[in-house]
JSON list of C-alpha atoms in Angstrom, two decimals:
[
{"chain": "Y", "resi": 240, "resn": "ALA", "atom": "CA", "xyz": [115.66, 109.59, 55.23]},
{"chain": "Y", "resi": 241, "resn": "GLN", "atom": "CA", "xyz": [117.33, 109.02, 51.89]},
{"chain": "Y", "resi": 242, "resn": "SER", "atom": "CA", "xyz": [120.71, 107.34, 52.11]},
{"chain": "Y", "resi": 243, "resn": "VAL", "atom": "CA", "xyz": [123.31, 105.66, 49.95]},
{"chain": "Y", "resi": 244, "resn": "THR", "atom": "CA", "xyz": [125.50, 102.83, 51.22]},
{"chain": "Y", "resi": 245, "resn": "GLN", "atom": "CA", "xyz": [128.79, 101.70, 49.80]},
{"chain": "Y", "resi": 246, "resn": "PRO", "atom": "CA", "xyz": [129.66, 98.86, 52.16]},
{"chain": "Y", "resi": 247, "resn": "ASP", "atom": "CA", "xyz": [133.26, 98.40, 51.04]},
{"chain": "Y", "resi": 248, "resn": "ILE", "atom": "CA", "xyz": [135.61, 101.16, 52.16]},
{"chain": "Y", "resi": 249, "resn": "HIS", "atom": "CA", "xyz": [138.68, 99.60, 50.52]},
{"chain": "Y", "resi": 250, "resn": "ILE", "atom": "CA", "xyz": [139.01, 96.96, 47.81]},
{"chain": "Y", "resi": 251, "resn": "THR", "atom": "CA", "xyz": [142.24, 95.48, 46.47]},
{"chain": "Y", "resi": 252, "resn": "VAL", "atom": "CA", "xyz": [142.34, 93.51, 43.23]},
{"chain": "Y", "resi": 253, "resn": "SER", "atom": "CA", "xyz": [145.09, 92.26, 40.97]},
{"chain": "Y", "resi": 254, "resn": "GLU", "atom": "CA", "xyz": [145.50, 93.79, 37.54]},
{"chain": "Y", "resi": 255, "resn": "GLY", "atom": "CA", "xyz": [143.45, 91.81, 35.04]},
{"chain": "Y", "resi": 256, "resn": "ALA", "atom": "CA", "xyz": [140.99, 90.56, 37.66]},
{"chain": "Y", "resi": 257, "resn": "SER", "atom": "CA", "xyz": [137.30, 91.40, 37.58]},
{"chain": "Y", "resi": 258, "resn": "LEU", "atom": "CA", "xyz": [135.80, 94.05, 39.83]},
{"chain": "Y", "resi": 259, "resn": "GLU", "atom": "CA", "xyz": [132.44, 94.68, 41.45]},
{"chain": "Y", "resi": 260, "resn": "LEU", "atom": "CA", "xyz": [131.75, 97.69, 43.67]},
{"chain": "Y", "resi": 261, "resn": "ARG", "atom": "CA", "xyz": [128.53, 97.67, 45.62]},
{"chain": "Y", "resi": 262, "resn": "CYS", "atom": "CA", "xyz": [125.99, 100.44, 46.06]},
{"chain": "Y", "resi": 263, "resn": "ASN", "atom": "CA", "xyz": [122.62, 100.32, 47.82]},
{"chain": "Y", "resi": 264, "resn": "TYR", "atom": "CA", "xyz": [120.09, 103.12, 48.26]},
{"chain": "Y", "resi": 265, "resn": "SER", "atom": "CA", "xyz": [117.30, 103.44, 50.78]},
{"chain": "Y", "resi": 266, "resn": "TYR", "atom": "CA", "xyz": [114.45, 105.43, 49.23]},
{"chain": "Y", "resi": 267, "resn": "GLY", "atom": "CA", "xyz": [111.60, 103.72, 47.39]},
{"chain": "Y", "resi": 268, "resn": "ALA", "atom": "CA", "xyz": [110.82, 106.21, 44.61]},
{"chain": "Y", "resi": 269, "resn": "THR", "atom": "CA", "xyz": [112.39, 105.73, 41.18]},
{"chain": "Y", "resi": 270, "resn": "PRO", "atom": "CA", "xyz": [115.96, 106.88, 41.57]},
{"chain": "Y", "resi": 271, "resn": "TYR", "atom": "CA", "xyz": [118.43, 108.58, 39.26]},
{"chain": "Y", "resi": 272, "resn": "LEU", "atom": "CA", "xyz": [121.68, 106.68, 39.76]},
{"chain": "Y", "resi": 273, "resn": "PHE", "atom": "CA", "xyz": [125.27, 107.71, 39.11]},
{"chain": "Y", "resi": 274, "resn": "TRP", "atom": "CA", "xyz": [128.79, 106.40, 39.52]},
{"chain": "Y", "resi": 275, "resn": "TYR", "atom": "CA", "xyz": [131.70, 108.84, 39.71]},
{"chain": "Y", "resi": 276, "resn": "VAL", "atom": "CA", "xyz": [135.45, 108.28, 39.90]},
{"chain": "Y", "resi": 277, "resn": "GLN", "atom": "CA", "xyz": [137.98, 110.48, 41.68]},
{"chain": "Y", "resi": 278, "resn": "SER", "atom": "CA", "xyz": [141.71, 110.18, 41.01]},
{"chain": "Y", "resi": 279, "resn": "PRO", "atom": "CA", "xyz": [144.04, 111.46, 43.74]},
{"chain": "Y", "resi": 280, "resn": "GLY", "atom": "CA", "xyz": [144.00, 115.24, 44.03]},
{"chain": "Y", "resi": 281, "resn": "GLN", "atom": "CA", "xyz": [141.32, 115.59, 41.37]},
{"chain": "Y", "resi": 282, "resn": "GLY", "atom": "CA", "xyz": [137.66, 116.42, 41.14]},
{"chain": "Y", "resi": 283, "resn": "LEU", "atom": "CA", "xyz": [135.03, 113.81, 40.33]},
{"chain": "Y", "resi": 284, "resn": "GLN", "atom": "CA", "xyz": [134.28, 112.51, 36.84]},
{"chain": "Y", "resi": 285, "resn": "LEU", "atom": "CA", "xyz": [131.11, 110.73, 35.75]},
{"chain": "Y", "resi": 286, "resn": "LEU", "atom": "CA", "xyz": [131.54, 107.08, 34.81]},
{"chain": "Y", "resi": 287, "resn": "LEU", "atom": "CA", "xyz": [127.92, 106.28, 34.00]},
{"chain": "Y", "resi": 288, "resn": "LYS", "atom": "CA", "xyz": [124.34, 107.02, 34.93]},
{"chain": "Y", "resi": 289, "resn": "TYR", "atom": "CA", "xyz": [120.93, 105.35, 34.95]},
{"chain": "Y", "resi": 290, "resn": "PHE", "atom": "CA", "xyz": [117.62, 107.15, 34.60]},
{"chain": "Y", "resi": 291, "resn": "SER", "atom": "CA", "xyz": [115.30, 104.59, 33.04]},
{"chain": "Y", "resi": 292, "resn": "GLY", "atom": "CA", "xyz": [115.10, 101.84, 30.42]},
{"chain": "Y", "resi": 293, "resn": "ASP", "atom": "CA", "xyz": [117.64, 99.06, 30.08]},
{"chain": "Y", "resi": 294, "resn": "THR", "atom": "CA", "xyz": [118.85, 98.23, 33.57]},
{"chain": "Y", "resi": 295, "resn": "LEU", "atom": "CA", "xyz": [122.39, 97.44, 32.38]},
{"chain": "Y", "resi": 296, "resn": "VAL", "atom": "CA", "xyz": [124.23, 100.63, 31.48]},
{"chain": "Y", "resi": 297, "resn": "GLN", "atom": "CA", "xyz": [127.61, 101.06, 29.89]},
{"chain": "Y", "resi": 298, "resn": "GLY", "atom": "CA", "xyz": [130.01, 103.80, 30.85]},
{"chain": "Y", "resi": 299, "resn": "ILE", "atom": "CA", "xyz": [133.44, 105.10, 30.07]},
{"chain": "Y", "resi": 300, "resn": "LYS", "atom": "CA", "xyz": [136.70, 103.22, 30.62]},
{"chain": "Y", "resi": 301, "resn": "GLY", "atom": "CA", "xyz": [134.99, 99.82, 30.18]},
{"chain": "Y", "resi": 302, "resn": "PHE", "atom": "CA", "xyz": [132.76, 100.10, 33.25]},
{"chain": "Y", "resi": 303, "resn": "GLU", "atom": "CA", "xyz": [129.16, 98.95, 33.44]},
{"chain": "Y", "resi": 304, "resn": "ALA", "atom": "CA", "xyz": [126.51, 98.96, 36.15]},
{"chain": "Y", "resi": 305, "resn": "GLU", "atom": "CA", "xyz": [123.26, 97.12, 36.70]},
{"chain": "Y", "resi": 306, "resn": "PHE", "atom": "CA", "xyz": [120.17, 98.56, 38.36]},
{"chain": "Y", "resi": 307, "resn": "LYS", "atom": "CA", "xyz": [118.25, 96.00, 40.42]},
{"chain": "Y", "resi": 308, "resn": "ARG", "atom": "CA", "xyz": [115.09, 97.53, 41.81]},
{"chain": "Y", "resi": 309, "resn": "SER", "atom": "CA", "xyz": [114.22, 94.49, 43.94]},
{"chain": "Y", "resi": 310, "resn": "GLN", "atom": "CA", "xyz": [117.57, 94.80, 45.73]},
{"chain": "Y", "resi": 311, "resn": "SER", "atom": "CA", "xyz": [117.76, 98.61, 45.72]},
{"chain": "Y", "resi": 312, "resn": "SER", "atom": "CA", "xyz": [121.22, 98.22, 44.22]},
{"chain": "Y", "resi": 313, "resn": "PHE", "atom": "CA", "xyz": [123.32, 99.74, 41.46]},
{"chain": "Y", "resi": 314, "resn": "ASN", "atom": "CA", "xyz": [126.59, 97.82, 41.45]},
{"chain": "Y", "resi": 315, "resn": "LEU", "atom": "CA", "xyz": [129.54, 98.84, 39.30]},
{"chain": "Y", "resi": 316, "resn": "ARG", "atom": "CA", "xyz": [131.50, 96.19, 37.39]},
{"chain": "Y", "resi": 317, "resn": "LYS", "atom": "CA", "xyz": [134.53, 95.86, 35.17]},
{"chain": "Y", "resi": 318, "resn": "PRO", "atom": "CA", "xyz": [135.64, 92.55, 33.64]},
{"chain": "Y", "resi": 319, "resn": "SER", "atom": "CA", "xyz": [139.37, 93.27, 33.70]},
{"chain": "Y", "resi": 320, "resn": "VAL", "atom": "CA", "xyz": [140.93, 95.95, 35.88]},
{"chain": "Y", "resi": 321, "resn": "HIS", "atom": "CA", "xyz": [143.88, 98.07, 34.76]},
{"chain": "Y", "resi": 322, "resn": "TRP", "atom": "CA", "xyz": [146.44, 99.68, 37.07]},
{"chain": "Y", "resi": 323, "resn": "SER", "atom": "CA", "xyz": [145.10, 103.09, 36.00]},
{"chain": "Y", "resi": 324, "resn": "ASP", "atom": "CA", "xyz": [141.72, 102.23, 37.55]},
{"chain": "Y", "resi": 325, "resn": "ALA", "atom": "CA", "xyz": [143.17, 102.76, 41.03]},
{"chain": "Y", "resi": 326, "resn": "ALA", "atom": "CA", "xyz": [141.05, 105.62, 42.42]},
{"chain": "Y", "resi": 327, "resn": "GLU", "atom": "CA", "xyz": [138.10, 106.31, 44.68]},
{"chain": "Y", "resi": 328, "resn": "TYR", "atom": "CA", "xyz": [134.62, 105.48, 43.40]},
{"chain": "Y", "resi": 329, "resn": "PHE", "atom": "CA", "xyz": [131.43, 107.17, 44.51]},
{"chain": "Y", "resi": 330, "resn": "CYS", "atom": "CA", "xyz": [127.84, 106.12, 44.00]},
{"chain": "Y", "resi": 331, "resn": "ALA", "atom": "CA", "xyz": [125.19, 108.86, 44.02]},
{"chain": "Y", "resi": 332, "resn": "VAL", "atom": "CA", "xyz": [121.38, 108.78, 44.05]},
{"chain": "Y", "resi": 333, "resn": "GLY", "atom": "CA", "xyz": [118.96, 111.55, 43.15]},
{"chain": "Y", "resi": 334, "resn": "TYR", "atom": "CA", "xyz": [115.21, 111.96, 42.78]},
{"chain": "Y", "resi": 335, "resn": "SER", "atom": "CA", "xyz": [112.96, 113.95, 40.49]},
{"chain": "Y", "resi": 336, "resn": "GLY", "atom": "CA", "xyz": [112.10, 117.41, 41.72]},
{"chain": "Y", "resi": 337, "resn": "THR", "atom": "CA", "xyz": [115.18, 117.78, 43.90]},
{"chain": "Y", "resi": 338, "resn": "TYR", "atom": "CA", "xyz": [117.94, 119.02, 41.51]},
{"chain": "Y", "resi": 339, "resn": "LYS", "atom": "CA", "xyz": [120.50, 117.29, 43.74]},
{"chain": "Y", "resi": 340, "resn": "TYR", "atom": "CA", "xyz": [121.69, 113.96, 44.93]},
{"chain": "Y", "resi": 341, "resn": "ILE", "atom": "CA", "xyz": [123.29, 112.14, 47.82]},
{"chain": "Y", "resi": 342, "resn": "PHE", "atom": "CA", "xyz": [126.73, 110.60, 47.60]},
{"chain": "Y", "resi": 343, "resn": "GLY", "atom": "CA", "xyz": [127.89, 107.40, 49.22]},
{"chain": "Y", "resi": 344, "resn": "THR", "atom": "CA", "xyz": [131.01, 107.45, 51.34]},
{"chain": "Y", "resi": 345, "resn": "GLY", "atom": "CA", "xyz": [133.15, 105.99, 48.57]},
{"chain": "Y", "resi": 346, "resn": "THR", "atom": "CA", "xyz": [135.19, 102.86, 47.86]},
{"chain": "Y", "resi": 347, "resn": "ARG", "atom": "CA", "xyz": [138.94, 103.18, 47.43]},
{"chain": "Y", "resi": 348, "resn": "LEU", "atom": "CA", "xyz": [140.30, 100.76, 44.84]},
{"chain": "Y", "resi": 349, "resn": "LYS", "atom": "CA", "xyz": [143.88, 99.55, 44.93]},
{"chain": "Y", "resi": 350, "resn": "VAL", "atom": "CA", "xyz": [145.25, 97.59, 41.97]},
{"chain": "Y", "resi": 351, "resn": "LEU", "atom": "CA", "xyz": [148.16, 95.19, 42.43]},
{"chain": "Y", "resi": 352, "resn": "ALA", "atom": "CA", "xyz": [150.56, 94.73, 39.52]},
{"chain": "I", "resi": 267, "resn": "ASN", "atom": "CA", "xyz": [136.39, 125.76, 27.42]},
{"chain": "I", "resi": 268, "resn": "ALA", "atom": "CA", "xyz": [137.64, 125.59, 31.02]},
{"chain": "I", "resi": 269, "resn": "GLY", "atom": "CA", "xyz": [134.63, 123.79, 32.52]},
{"chain": "I", "resi": 270, "resn": "VAL", "atom": "CA", "xyz": [134.39, 124.53, 36.26]},
{"chain": "I", "resi": 271, "resn": "THR", "atom": "CA", "xyz": [137.12, 126.63, 37.82]},
{"chain": "I", "resi": 272, "resn": "GLN", "atom": "CA", "xyz": [137.73, 127.25, 41.51]},
{"chain": "I", "resi": 273, "resn": "THR", "atom": "CA", "xyz": [139.95, 129.71, 43.33]},
{"chain": "I", "resi": 274, "resn": "PRO", "atom": "CA", "xyz": [142.04, 129.48, 45.39]},
{"chain": "I", "resi": 275, "resn": "LYS", "atom": "CA", "xyz": [143.49, 125.97, 45.18]},
{"chain": "I", "resi": 276, "resn": "PHE", "atom": "CA", "xyz": [144.89, 126.06, 48.72]},
{"chain": "I", "resi": 277, "resn": "GLN", "atom": "CA", "xyz": [144.18, 128.29, 51.71]},
{"chain": "I", "resi": 278, "resn": "VAL", "atom": "CA", "xyz": [145.24, 128.39, 55.34]},
{"chain": "I", "resi": 279, "resn": "LEU", "atom": "CA", "xyz": [143.15, 130.43, 57.75]},
{"chain": "I", "resi": 280, "resn": "LYS", "atom": "CA", "xyz": [143.26, 131.13, 61.46]},
{"chain": "I", "resi": 281, "resn": "THR", "atom": "CA", "xyz": [140.18, 130.50, 63.56]},
{"chain": "I", "resi": 282, "resn": "GLY", "atom": "CA", "xyz": [137.77, 133.40, 63.23]},
{"chain": "I", "resi": 283, "resn": "GLN", "atom": "CA", "xyz": [139.04, 134.66, 59.89]},
{"chain": "I", "resi": 284, "resn": "SER", "atom": "CA", "xyz": [136.71, 134.94, 56.93]},
{"chain": "I", "resi": 285, "resn": "MET", "atom": "CA", "xyz": [137.15, 134.05, 53.30]},
{"chain": "I", "resi": 286, "resn": "THR", "atom": "CA", "xyz": [135.25, 133.51, 50.07]},
{"chain": "I", "resi": 287, "resn": "LEU", "atom": "CA", "xyz": [135.74, 130.58, 47.73]},
{"chain": "I", "resi": 288, "resn": "GLN", "atom": "CA", "xyz": [135.05, 131.42, 44.13]},
{"chain": "I", "resi": 289, "resn": "CYS", "atom": "CA", "xyz": [133.56, 129.14, 41.48]},
{"chain": "I", "resi": 290, "resn": "ALA", "atom": "CA", "xyz": [132.76, 129.78, 37.83]},
{"chain": "I", "resi": 291, "resn": "GLN", "atom": "CA", "xyz": [131.47, 127.60, 35.01]},
{"chain": "I", "resi": 292, "resn": "ASP", "atom": "CA", "xyz": [131.43, 128.26, 31.29]},
{"chain": "I", "resi": 293, "resn": "MET", "atom": "CA", "xyz": [128.98, 125.53, 30.24]},
{"chain": "I", "resi": 294, "resn": "ASN", "atom": "CA", "xyz": [125.83, 127.67, 30.59]},
{"chain": "I", "resi": 295, "resn": "HIS", "atom": "CA", "xyz": [124.51, 125.34, 33.28]},
{"chain": "I", "resi": 296, "resn": "ASN", "atom": "CA", "xyz": [121.53, 126.33, 35.39]},
{"chain": "I", "resi": 297, "resn": "SER", "atom": "CA", "xyz": [122.43, 124.48, 38.59]},
{"chain": "I", "resi": 298, "resn": "MET", "atom": "CA", "xyz": [125.49, 124.89, 40.77]},
{"chain": "I", "resi": 299, "resn": "TYR", "atom": "CA", "xyz": [126.59, 123.16, 43.97]},
{"chain": "I", "resi": 300, "resn": "TRP", "atom": "CA", "xyz": [129.09, 123.40, 46.82]},
{"chain": "I", "resi": 301, "resn": "TYR", "atom": "CA", "xyz": [130.31, 120.25, 48.55]},
{"chain": "I", "resi": 302, "resn": "ARG", "atom": "CA", "xyz": [132.82, 119.47, 51.22]},
{"chain": "I", "resi": 303, "resn": "GLN", "atom": "CA", "xyz": [134.81, 116.24, 51.24]},
{"chain": "I", "resi": 304, "resn": "ASP", "atom": "CA", "xyz": [136.15, 114.75, 54.44]},
{"chain": "I", "resi": 305, "resn": "PRO", "atom": "CA", "xyz": [137.90, 111.38, 54.84]},
{"chain": "I", "resi": 306, "resn": "GLY", "atom": "CA", "xyz": [135.42, 108.53, 55.22]},
{"chain": "I", "resi": 307, "resn": "MET", "atom": "CA", "xyz": [132.40, 110.78, 54.74]},
{"chain": "I", "resi": 308, "resn": "GLY", "atom": "CA", "xyz": [132.17, 111.11, 50.99]},
{"chain": "I", "resi": 309, "resn": "LEU", "atom": "CA", "xyz": [130.86, 114.38, 49.58]},
{"chain": "I", "resi": 310, "resn": "ARG", "atom": "CA", "xyz": [128.32, 116.33, 51.58]},
{"chain": "I", "resi": 311, "resn": "LEU", "atom": "CA", "xyz": [126.24, 119.07, 50.01]},
{"chain": "I", "resi": 312, "resn": "ILE", "atom": "CA", "xyz": [126.61, 122.48, 51.67]},
{"chain": "I", "resi": 313, "resn": "TYR", "atom": "CA", "xyz": [124.42, 124.68, 49.46]},
{"chain": "I", "resi": 314, "resn": "TYR", "atom": "CA", "xyz": [123.10, 124.54, 45.95]},
{"chain": "I", "resi": 315, "resn": "SER", "atom": "CA", "xyz": [121.51, 126.86, 43.43]},
{"chain": "I", "resi": 316, "resn": "ALA", "atom": "CA", "xyz": [118.98, 125.21, 41.14]},
{"chain": "I", "resi": 317, "resn": "SER", "atom": "CA", "xyz": [118.88, 128.29, 38.92]},
{"chain": "I", "resi": 318, "resn": "GLU", "atom": "CA", "xyz": [120.12, 131.85, 38.81]},
{"chain": "I", "resi": 319, "resn": "GLY", "atom": "CA", "xyz": [118.53, 133.82, 41.62]},
{"chain": "I", "resi": 320, "resn": "THR", "atom": "CA", "xyz": [117.82, 130.86, 43.91]},
{"chain": "I", "resi": 321, "resn": "THR", "atom": "CA", "xyz": [119.85, 129.15, 46.62]},
{"chain": "I", "resi": 322, "resn": "ASP", "atom": "CA", "xyz": [118.98, 126.35, 49.02]},
{"chain": "I", "resi": 323, "resn": "LYS", "atom": "CA", "xyz": [120.58, 124.62, 51.96]},
{"chain": "I", "resi": 324, "resn": "GLY", "atom": "CA", "xyz": [122.06, 121.19, 51.64]},
{"chain": "I", "resi": 325, "resn": "GLU", "atom": "CA", "xyz": [123.05, 118.70, 54.32]},
{"chain": "I", "resi": 326, "resn": "VAL", "atom": "CA", "xyz": [125.67, 120.78, 56.14]},
{"chain": "I", "resi": 327, "resn": "PRO", "atom": "CA", "xyz": [124.97, 124.53, 55.69]},
{"chain": "I", "resi": 328, "resn": "ASN", "atom": "CA", "xyz": [125.89, 125.79, 59.17]},
{"chain": "I", "resi": 329, "resn": "GLY", "atom": "CA", "xyz": [128.78, 128.23, 59.15]},
{"chain": "I", "resi": 330, "resn": "TYR", "atom": "CA", "xyz": [128.53, 128.96, 55.43]},
{"chain": "I", "resi": 331, "resn": "ASN", "atom": "CA", "xyz": [126.78, 131.41, 53.14]},
{"chain": "I", "resi": 332, "resn": "VAL", "atom": "CA", "xyz": [126.52, 131.46, 49.37]},
{"chain": "I", "resi": 333, "resn": "SER", "atom": "CA", "xyz": [125.88, 133.93, 46.59]},
{"chain": "I", "resi": 334, "resn": "ARG", "atom": "CA", "xyz": [124.77, 133.09, 43.07]},
{"chain": "I", "resi": 335, "resn": "LEU", "atom": "CA", "xyz": [126.30, 136.19, 41.50]},
{"chain": "I", "resi": 336, "resn": "ASN", "atom": "CA", "xyz": [125.07, 135.42, 37.99]},
{"chain": "I", "resi": 337, "resn": "LYS", "atom": "CA", "xyz": [124.52, 132.32, 35.90]},
{"chain": "I", "resi": 338, "resn": "ARG", "atom": "CA", "xyz": [128.27, 131.61, 35.72]},
{"chain": "I", "resi": 339, "resn": "GLU", "atom": "CA", "xyz": [129.41, 132.25, 39.28]},
{"chain": "I", "resi": 340, "resn": "PHE", "atom": "CA", "xyz": [128.57, 130.76, 42.66]},
{"chain": "I", "resi": 341, "resn": "SER", "atom": "CA", "xyz": [130.63, 131.74, 45.70]},
{"chain": "I", "resi": 342, "resn": "LEU", "atom": "CA", "xyz": [130.90, 130.19, 49.15]},
{"chain": "I", "resi": 343, "resn": "ARG", "atom": "CA", "xyz": [131.71, 132.34, 52.18]},
{"chain": "I", "resi": 344, "resn": "LEU", "atom": "CA", "xyz": [133.00, 131.34, 55.57]},
{"chain": "I", "resi": 345, "resn": "GLU", "atom": "CA", "xyz": [132.24, 134.27, 57.90]},
{"chain": "I", "resi": 346, "resn": "SER", "atom": "CA", "xyz": [134.18, 133.02, 60.94]},
{"chain": "I", "resi": 347, "resn": "ALA", "atom": "CA", "xyz": [136.26, 129.97, 60.14]},
{"chain": "I", "resi": 348, "resn": "ALA", "atom": "CA", "xyz": [136.50, 127.10, 62.60]},
{"chain": "I", "resi": 349, "resn": "PRO", "atom": "CA", "xyz": [138.87, 124.10, 62.66]},
{"chain": "I", "resi": 350, "resn": "SER", "atom": "CA", "xyz": [135.86, 121.86, 61.90]},
{"chain": "I", "resi": 351, "resn": "GLN", "atom": "CA", "xyz": [135.70, 123.54, 58.49]},
{"chain": "I", "resi": 352, "resn": "THR", "atom": "CA", "xyz": [139.08, 122.14, 57.50]},
{"chain": "I", "resi": 353, "resn": "SER", "atom": "CA", "xyz": [138.19, 120.18, 54.39]},
{"chain": "I", "resi": 354, "resn": "VAL", "atom": "CA", "xyz": [138.42, 119.97, 50.62]},
{"chain": "I", "resi": 355, "resn": "TYR", "atom": "CA", "xyz": [135.71, 122.02, 48.94]},
{"chain": "I", "resi": 356, "resn": "PHE", "atom": "CA", "xyz": [134.33, 121.19, 45.52]},
{"chain": "I", "resi": 357, "resn": "CYS", "atom": "CA", "xyz": [132.11, 123.24, 43.28]},
{"chain": "I", "resi": 358, "resn": "ALA", "atom": "CA", "xyz": [130.02, 121.54, 40.61]},
{"chain": "I", "resi": 359, "resn": "SER", "atom": "CA", "xyz": [127.56, 122.54, 37.93]},
{"chain": "I", "resi": 360, "resn": "SER", "atom": "CA", "xyz": [124.81, 120.70, 36.11]},
{"chain": "I", "resi": 361, "resn": "GLU", "atom": "CA", "xyz": [122.28, 121.13, 33.38]},
{"chain": "I", "resi": 362, "resn": "ALA", "atom": "CA", "xyz": [119.59, 119.64, 35.60]},
{"chain": "I", "resi": 363, "resn": "GLY", "atom": "CA", "xyz": [116.89, 117.87, 33.63]},
{"chain": "I", "resi": 364, "resn": "GLY", "atom": "CA", "xyz": [113.19, 118.55, 33.27]},
{"chain": "I", "resi": 365, "resn": "GLN", "atom": "CA", "xyz": [111.00, 118.73, 36.40]},
{"chain": "I", "resi": 366, "resn": "GLY", "atom": "CA", "xyz": [114.12, 119.13, 38.53]},
{"chain": "I", "resi": 367, "resn": "ALA", "atom": "CA", "xyz": [115.57, 115.75, 37.66]},
{"chain": "I", "resi": 368, "resn": "PRO", "atom": "CA", "xyz": [119.19, 115.65, 38.72]},
{"chain": "I", "resi": 369, "resn": "ASP", "atom": "CA", "xyz": [121.72, 115.11, 35.95]},
{"chain": "I", "resi": 370, "resn": "THR", "atom": "CA", "xyz": [125.45, 114.81, 35.44]},
{"chain": "I", "resi": 371, "resn": "GLN", "atom": "CA", "xyz": [127.46, 117.15, 37.63]},
{"chain": "I", "resi": 372, "resn": "TYR", "atom": "CA", "xyz": [130.77, 118.58, 36.43]},
{"chain": "I", "resi": 373, "resn": "PHE", "atom": "CA", "xyz": [133.29, 119.22, 39.17]},
{"chain": "I", "resi": 374, "resn": "GLY", "atom": "CA", "xyz": [136.02, 121.74, 39.68]},
{"chain": "I", "resi": 375, "resn": "PRO", "atom": "CA", "xyz": [139.49, 120.74, 40.91]},
{"chain": "I", "resi": 376, "resn": "GLY", "atom": "CA", "xyz": [138.77, 121.62, 44.55]},
{"chain": "I", "resi": 377, "resn": "THR", "atom": "CA", "xyz": [140.06, 123.98, 47.22]},
{"chain": "I", "resi": 378, "resn": "ARG", "atom": "CA", "xyz": [142.02, 122.52, 50.11]},
{"chain": "I", "resi": 379, "resn": "LEU", "atom": "CA", "xyz": [141.27, 124.61, 53.20]},
{"chain": "I", "resi": 380, "resn": "THR", "atom": "CA", "xyz": [143.02, 124.32, 56.54]},
{"chain": "I", "resi": 381, "resn": "VAL", "atom": "CA", "xyz": [141.76, 126.25, 59.56]},
{"chain": "I", "resi": 382, "resn": "LEU", "atom": "CA", "xyz": [144.25, 126.49, 62.42]}
]
């Protein structure tokens, strides 16, 4: 069965530190990959997506993610975290012909001043 | 341009009561989705509508029904609410890509439902 794993439930970093959030998917076909962010009490907003081409994709708010087929991973990174980045982050994976995708369980980011 | 709107924002029901959650989008998207969000479980797809006139079950459809009223509106109905349906419900829409390729989903603000 298709699945998405975000192994870190909570991550705490200091403001200005670098960040990497992990995402792994289980299915072998070429995936459509997404990262979303959810601020408290809000809906989800797209940070970035990967369909094909260059495996390093840039998103909004200074985030980037790298697709590594050999590791079935799509990790999210930011070189320097800001206090406003505190939120919950969701990875999602979809496949052609399905119109939908599966979300990971999320990683809650806390930023220390 | 309001994007995706959901009503109501909050609702408290007693076990066995029914209600309909409303969702509308003004982006002319073909696909619409209903999710529930529970702590530690991420978002789970309840039902989706790939295009006007079609609906399909997602991961957790039991206890729910949906109606794609027109291209703009997609409602979710709980016929007999149960405490296990206490959750935050999100509607989303998407201009799904060619050959059914999933694309960016735009989310509403959510409905917080408590079933006593």
